[in-house]
Coordinates of C-alpha atoms and ligand atoms in Angstrom, one line a residue:
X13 CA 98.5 -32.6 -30.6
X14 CA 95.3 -33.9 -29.7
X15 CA 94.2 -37.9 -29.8
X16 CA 92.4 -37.5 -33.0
X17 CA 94.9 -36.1 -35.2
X18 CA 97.8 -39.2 -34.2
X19 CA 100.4 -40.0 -36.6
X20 CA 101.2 -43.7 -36.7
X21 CA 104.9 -44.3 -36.6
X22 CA 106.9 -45.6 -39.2
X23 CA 107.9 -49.3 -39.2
X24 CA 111.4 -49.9 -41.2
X25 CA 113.0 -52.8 -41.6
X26 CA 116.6 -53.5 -42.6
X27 CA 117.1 -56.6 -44.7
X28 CA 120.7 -57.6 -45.2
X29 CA 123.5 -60.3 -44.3
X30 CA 126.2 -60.2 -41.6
X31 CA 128.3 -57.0 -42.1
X32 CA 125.9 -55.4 -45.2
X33 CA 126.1 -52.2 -43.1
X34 CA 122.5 -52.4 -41.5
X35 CA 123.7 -51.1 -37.7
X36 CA 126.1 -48.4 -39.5
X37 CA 122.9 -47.0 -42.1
X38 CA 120.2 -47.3 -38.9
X39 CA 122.1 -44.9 -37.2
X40 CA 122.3 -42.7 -39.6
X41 CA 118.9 -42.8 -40.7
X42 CA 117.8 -42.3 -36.6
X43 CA 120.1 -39.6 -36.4
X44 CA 118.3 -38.0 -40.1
X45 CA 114.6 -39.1 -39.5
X46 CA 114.3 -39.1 -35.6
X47 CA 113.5 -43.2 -35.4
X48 CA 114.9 -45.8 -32.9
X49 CA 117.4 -48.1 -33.9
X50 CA 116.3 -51.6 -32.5
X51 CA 119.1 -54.0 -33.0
X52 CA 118.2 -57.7 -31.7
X53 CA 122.0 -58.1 -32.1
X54 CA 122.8 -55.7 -29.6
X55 CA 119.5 -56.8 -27.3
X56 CA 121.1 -59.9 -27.3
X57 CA 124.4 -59.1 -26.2
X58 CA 123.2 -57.0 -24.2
X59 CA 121.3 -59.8 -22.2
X60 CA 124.3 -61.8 -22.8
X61 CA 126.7 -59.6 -20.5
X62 CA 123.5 -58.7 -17.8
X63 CA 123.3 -62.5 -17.7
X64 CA 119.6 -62.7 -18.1
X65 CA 118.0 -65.8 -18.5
X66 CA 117.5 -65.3 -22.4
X67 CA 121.1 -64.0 -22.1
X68 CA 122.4 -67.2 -20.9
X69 CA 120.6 -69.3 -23.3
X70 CA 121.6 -67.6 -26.4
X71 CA 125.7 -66.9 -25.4
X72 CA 126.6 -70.2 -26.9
X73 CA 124.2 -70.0 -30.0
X74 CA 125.7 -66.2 -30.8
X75 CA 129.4 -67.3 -30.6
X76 CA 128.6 -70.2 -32.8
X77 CA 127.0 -67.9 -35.6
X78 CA 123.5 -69.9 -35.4
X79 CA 120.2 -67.9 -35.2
X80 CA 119.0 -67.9 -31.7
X81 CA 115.3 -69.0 -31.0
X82 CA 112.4 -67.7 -31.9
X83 CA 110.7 -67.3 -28.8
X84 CA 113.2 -65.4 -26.9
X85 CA 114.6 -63.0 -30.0
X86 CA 110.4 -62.4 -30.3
X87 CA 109.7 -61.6 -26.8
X88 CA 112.8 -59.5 -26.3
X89 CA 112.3 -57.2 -29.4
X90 CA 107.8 -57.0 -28.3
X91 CA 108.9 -56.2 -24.6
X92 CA 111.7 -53.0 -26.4
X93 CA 108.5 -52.4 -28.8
X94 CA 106.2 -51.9 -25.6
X95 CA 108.9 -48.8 -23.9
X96 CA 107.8 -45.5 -25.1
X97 CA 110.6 -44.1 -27.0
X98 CA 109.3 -46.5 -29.8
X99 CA 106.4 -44.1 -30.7
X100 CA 108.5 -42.1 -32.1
X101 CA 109.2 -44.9 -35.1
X102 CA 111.6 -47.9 -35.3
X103 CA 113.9 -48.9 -37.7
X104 CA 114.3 -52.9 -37.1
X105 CA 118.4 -53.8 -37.3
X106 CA 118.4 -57.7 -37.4
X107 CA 114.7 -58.7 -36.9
X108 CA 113.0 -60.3 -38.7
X109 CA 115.5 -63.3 -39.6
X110 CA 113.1 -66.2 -39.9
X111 CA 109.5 -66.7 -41.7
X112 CA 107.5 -67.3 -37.9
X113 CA 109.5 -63.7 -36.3
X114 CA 108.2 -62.3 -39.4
X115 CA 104.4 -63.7 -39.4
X116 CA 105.2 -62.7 -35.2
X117 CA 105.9 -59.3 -36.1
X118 CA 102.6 -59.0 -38.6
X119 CA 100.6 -59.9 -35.8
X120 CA 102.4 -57.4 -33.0
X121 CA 101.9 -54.4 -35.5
X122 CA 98.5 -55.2 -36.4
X123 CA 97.3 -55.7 -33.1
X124 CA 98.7 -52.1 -32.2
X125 CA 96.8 -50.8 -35.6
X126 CA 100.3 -50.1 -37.2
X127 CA 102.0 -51.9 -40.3
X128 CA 105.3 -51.9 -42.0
X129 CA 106.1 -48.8 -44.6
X130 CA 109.1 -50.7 -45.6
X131 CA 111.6 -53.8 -45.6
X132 CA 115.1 -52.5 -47.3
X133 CA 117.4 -55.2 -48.6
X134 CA 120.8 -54.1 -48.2
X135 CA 122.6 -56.1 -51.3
X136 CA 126.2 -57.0 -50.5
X137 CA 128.5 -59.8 -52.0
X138 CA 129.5 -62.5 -49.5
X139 CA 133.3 -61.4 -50.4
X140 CA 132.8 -58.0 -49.2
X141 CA 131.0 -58.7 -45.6
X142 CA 134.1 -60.9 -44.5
X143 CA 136.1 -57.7 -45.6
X144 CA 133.6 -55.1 -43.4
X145 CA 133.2 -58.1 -40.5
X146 CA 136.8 -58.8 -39.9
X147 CA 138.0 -54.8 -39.9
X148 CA 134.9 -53.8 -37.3
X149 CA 135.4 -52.5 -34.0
X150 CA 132.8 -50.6 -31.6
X151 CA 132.5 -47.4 -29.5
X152 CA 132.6 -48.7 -26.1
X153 CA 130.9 -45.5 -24.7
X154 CA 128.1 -45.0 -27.5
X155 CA 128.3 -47.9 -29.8
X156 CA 129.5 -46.3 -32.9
X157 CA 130.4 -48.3 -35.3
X158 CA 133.9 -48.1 -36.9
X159 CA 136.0 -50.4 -39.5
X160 CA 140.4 -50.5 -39.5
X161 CA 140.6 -49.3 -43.1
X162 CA 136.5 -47.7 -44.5
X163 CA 135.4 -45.9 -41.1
X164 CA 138.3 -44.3 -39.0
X165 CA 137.1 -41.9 -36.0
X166 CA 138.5 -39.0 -37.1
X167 CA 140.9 -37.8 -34.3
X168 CA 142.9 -41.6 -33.8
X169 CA 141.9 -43.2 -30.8
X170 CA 138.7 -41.2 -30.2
X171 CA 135.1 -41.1 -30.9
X172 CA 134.0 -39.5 -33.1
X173 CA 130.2 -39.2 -31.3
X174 CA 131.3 -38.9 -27.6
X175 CA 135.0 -38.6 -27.3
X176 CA 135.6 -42.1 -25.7
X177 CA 138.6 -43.3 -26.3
X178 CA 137.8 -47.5 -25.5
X179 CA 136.8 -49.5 -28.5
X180 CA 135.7 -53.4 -28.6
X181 CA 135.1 -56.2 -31.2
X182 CA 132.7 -58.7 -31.3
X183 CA 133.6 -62.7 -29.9
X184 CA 131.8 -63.3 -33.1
X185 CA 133.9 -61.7 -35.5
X186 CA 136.2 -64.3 -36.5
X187 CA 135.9 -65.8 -40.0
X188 CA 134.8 -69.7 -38.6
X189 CA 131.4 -67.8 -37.3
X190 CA 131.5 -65.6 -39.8
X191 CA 131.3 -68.4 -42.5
X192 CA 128.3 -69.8 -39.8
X193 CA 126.3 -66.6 -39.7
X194 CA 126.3 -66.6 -43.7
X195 CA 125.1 -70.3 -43.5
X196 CA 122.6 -68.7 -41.2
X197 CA 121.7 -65.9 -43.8
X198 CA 121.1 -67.4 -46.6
X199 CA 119.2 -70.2 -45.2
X200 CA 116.9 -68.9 -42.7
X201 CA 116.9 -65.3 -43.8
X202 CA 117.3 -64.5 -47.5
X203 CA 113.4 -66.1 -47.8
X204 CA 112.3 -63.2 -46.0
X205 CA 113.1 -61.3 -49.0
X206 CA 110.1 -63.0 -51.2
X207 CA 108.0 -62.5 -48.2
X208 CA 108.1 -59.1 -47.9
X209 CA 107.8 -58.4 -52.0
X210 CA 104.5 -60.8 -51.9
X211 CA 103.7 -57.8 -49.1
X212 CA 104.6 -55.2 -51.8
X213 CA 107.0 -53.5 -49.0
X214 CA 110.0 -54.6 -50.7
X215 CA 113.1 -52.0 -51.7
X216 CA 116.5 -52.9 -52.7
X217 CA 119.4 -51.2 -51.8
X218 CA 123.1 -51.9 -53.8
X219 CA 124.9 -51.5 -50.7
X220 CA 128.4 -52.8 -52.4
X221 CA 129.4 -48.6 -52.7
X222 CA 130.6 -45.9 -49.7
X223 CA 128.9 -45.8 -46.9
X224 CA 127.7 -42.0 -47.4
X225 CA 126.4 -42.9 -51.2
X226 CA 124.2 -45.8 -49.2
X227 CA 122.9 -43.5 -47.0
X228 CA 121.6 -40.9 -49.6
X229 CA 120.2 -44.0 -51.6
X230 CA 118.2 -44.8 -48.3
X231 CA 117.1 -41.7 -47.1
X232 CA 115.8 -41.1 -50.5
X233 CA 113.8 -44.5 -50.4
X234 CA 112.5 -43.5 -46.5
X235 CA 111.6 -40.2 -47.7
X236 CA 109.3 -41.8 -49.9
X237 CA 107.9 -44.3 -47.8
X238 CA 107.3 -41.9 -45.2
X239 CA 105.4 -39.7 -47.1
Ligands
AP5_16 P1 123.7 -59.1 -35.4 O1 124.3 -58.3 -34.3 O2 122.4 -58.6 -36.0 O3 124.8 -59.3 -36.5 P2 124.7 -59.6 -38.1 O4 123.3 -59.7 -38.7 O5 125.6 -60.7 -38.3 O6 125.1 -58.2 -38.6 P3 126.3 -57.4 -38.2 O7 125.9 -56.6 -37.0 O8 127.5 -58.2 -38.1 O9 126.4 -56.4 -39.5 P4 125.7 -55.1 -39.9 O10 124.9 -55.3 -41.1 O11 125.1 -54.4 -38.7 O12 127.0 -54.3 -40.3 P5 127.8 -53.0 -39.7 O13 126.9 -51.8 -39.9 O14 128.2 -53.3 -38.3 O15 123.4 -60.5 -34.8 C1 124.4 -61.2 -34.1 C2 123.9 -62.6 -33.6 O16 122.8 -62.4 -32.8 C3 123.4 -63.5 -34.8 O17 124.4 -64.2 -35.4 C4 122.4 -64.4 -34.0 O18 123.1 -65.4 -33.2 C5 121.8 -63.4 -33.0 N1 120.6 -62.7 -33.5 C6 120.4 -61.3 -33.7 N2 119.2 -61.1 -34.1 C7 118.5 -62.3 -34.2 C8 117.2 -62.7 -34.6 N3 116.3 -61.8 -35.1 N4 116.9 -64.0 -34.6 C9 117.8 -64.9 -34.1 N5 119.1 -64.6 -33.7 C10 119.4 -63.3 -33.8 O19 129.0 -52.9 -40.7 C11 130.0 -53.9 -40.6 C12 131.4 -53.2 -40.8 O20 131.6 -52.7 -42.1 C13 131.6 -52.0 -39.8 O21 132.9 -52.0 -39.4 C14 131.3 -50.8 -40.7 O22 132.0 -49.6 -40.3 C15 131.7 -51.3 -42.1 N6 130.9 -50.8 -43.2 C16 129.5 -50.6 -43.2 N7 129.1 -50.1 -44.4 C17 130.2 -50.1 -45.2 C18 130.4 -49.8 -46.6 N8 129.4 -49.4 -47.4 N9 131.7 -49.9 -47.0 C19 132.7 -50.3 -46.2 N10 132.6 -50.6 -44.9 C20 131.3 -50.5 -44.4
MG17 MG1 124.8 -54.9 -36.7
ZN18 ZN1 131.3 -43.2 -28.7

């Protein structure tokens, strides 16, 4: 492909409160669509066990279910945005969560010549995320996601993706944080989803079903957008 004929990669972004699913449907829909899955979530835990300077600052905020700060969620996800694997397309996991990473993120696209095809709300009850949060575990080769009673590998023991056969949970998963993250949510978060209509980029997803009936409701709406 020559320089003229470059195709500007997509720009998703998953909308949705703690446990609505939005790590388990982005990768799926990298897998299906060939994006990157960038998770600030797992950024920032990642930092967190390096022991980077941003990692340090944010352990306490992360294990109290508060929203870490702007400025280092923003420079962490525009320093992942800069490595190459990006120009393939990203589907944003976590990020935006507040009005100024939004208006940060406008800026970062627009300055690259991109914009966003779509921000997907994932629509979940409150009841139902403490259900998904408090039965999650995690791959501890690959990351894949799993839950005790709606996502068992399916050999016991082992993943399904790579075979391992060590599994963690998040310090965060307990139901005090939990109840802090919602706070978090519907506080700092749930305005984005007003922003992003008044940007006429807005879907909604009822992600209260299975998680394979989700995923065919949101590759149909990426289909679309990516048209
Ligand atoms: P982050 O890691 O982003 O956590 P979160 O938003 O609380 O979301 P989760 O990862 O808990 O849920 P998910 O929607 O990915 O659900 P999942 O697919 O795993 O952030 C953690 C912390 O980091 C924040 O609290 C904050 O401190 C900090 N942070 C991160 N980004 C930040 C930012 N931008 N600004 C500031 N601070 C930031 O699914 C959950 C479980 O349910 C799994 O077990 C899964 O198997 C199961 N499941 C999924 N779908 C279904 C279904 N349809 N039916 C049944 N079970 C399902
Ligand atoms: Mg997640
Ligand atoms: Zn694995």
């Amino acid at each position: 492909m020559d320089a003229s004929t470059t195709v500007t990669p997509a720009v998703l972004i998953l909308l949705g409160p703690p446990g609505a699913g939005k790590g388990t449907q982005a990768r799926m829909l990298e897998d299906t669509f060939g994006l990157v899955q960038l998770s600030t979530g797992d950024l920032l835990r990642e930092a967190v066990a390096v022991g980077t300077e941003a990692g340090q600052a944010a352990k306490a905020v992360m294990e109290a279910g508060d929203l870490v700060s702007d400025e280092i969620v923003i420079a962490i996800l525009r320093d992942r945005m800069a490595q190459p694997d990006c120009s393939k397309g990203v589907i944003l996991d976590g990020f935006p969560r507040t009005t100024v990473q939004a208006e940060a993120l406008d800026d970062l696209l627009a300055s690259a010549g991109q914009k966003i095809n779509a921000a997907i709300s994932l629509e979940v009850e409150d009841e139902e995320m403490v259900i998904r949060i408090s039965g999650r575990y995690t791959c501890a080769g690959c990351g894949e996601g799993y839950h005790d009673t709606f996502k068992k590998p399916v050999k016991e023991g082992e993943c399904d993706k790579c075979g391992h056969t060590e599994f963690k949970r998040r310090a965060d998963d307990n139901a005090e944080t939990v109840a802090s993250r919602l706070t978090a949510y519907h506080a700092q978060t749930a305005p984005l989803i007003d922003y992003y209509q008044t940007q006429g980029v807005l879907k909604g997803i009822n992600a209260m079903g299975q998680i394979d009936d989700i995923a065919r409701a949101l590759q149909g709406v990426v289909s679309d957008v990516m048209e």
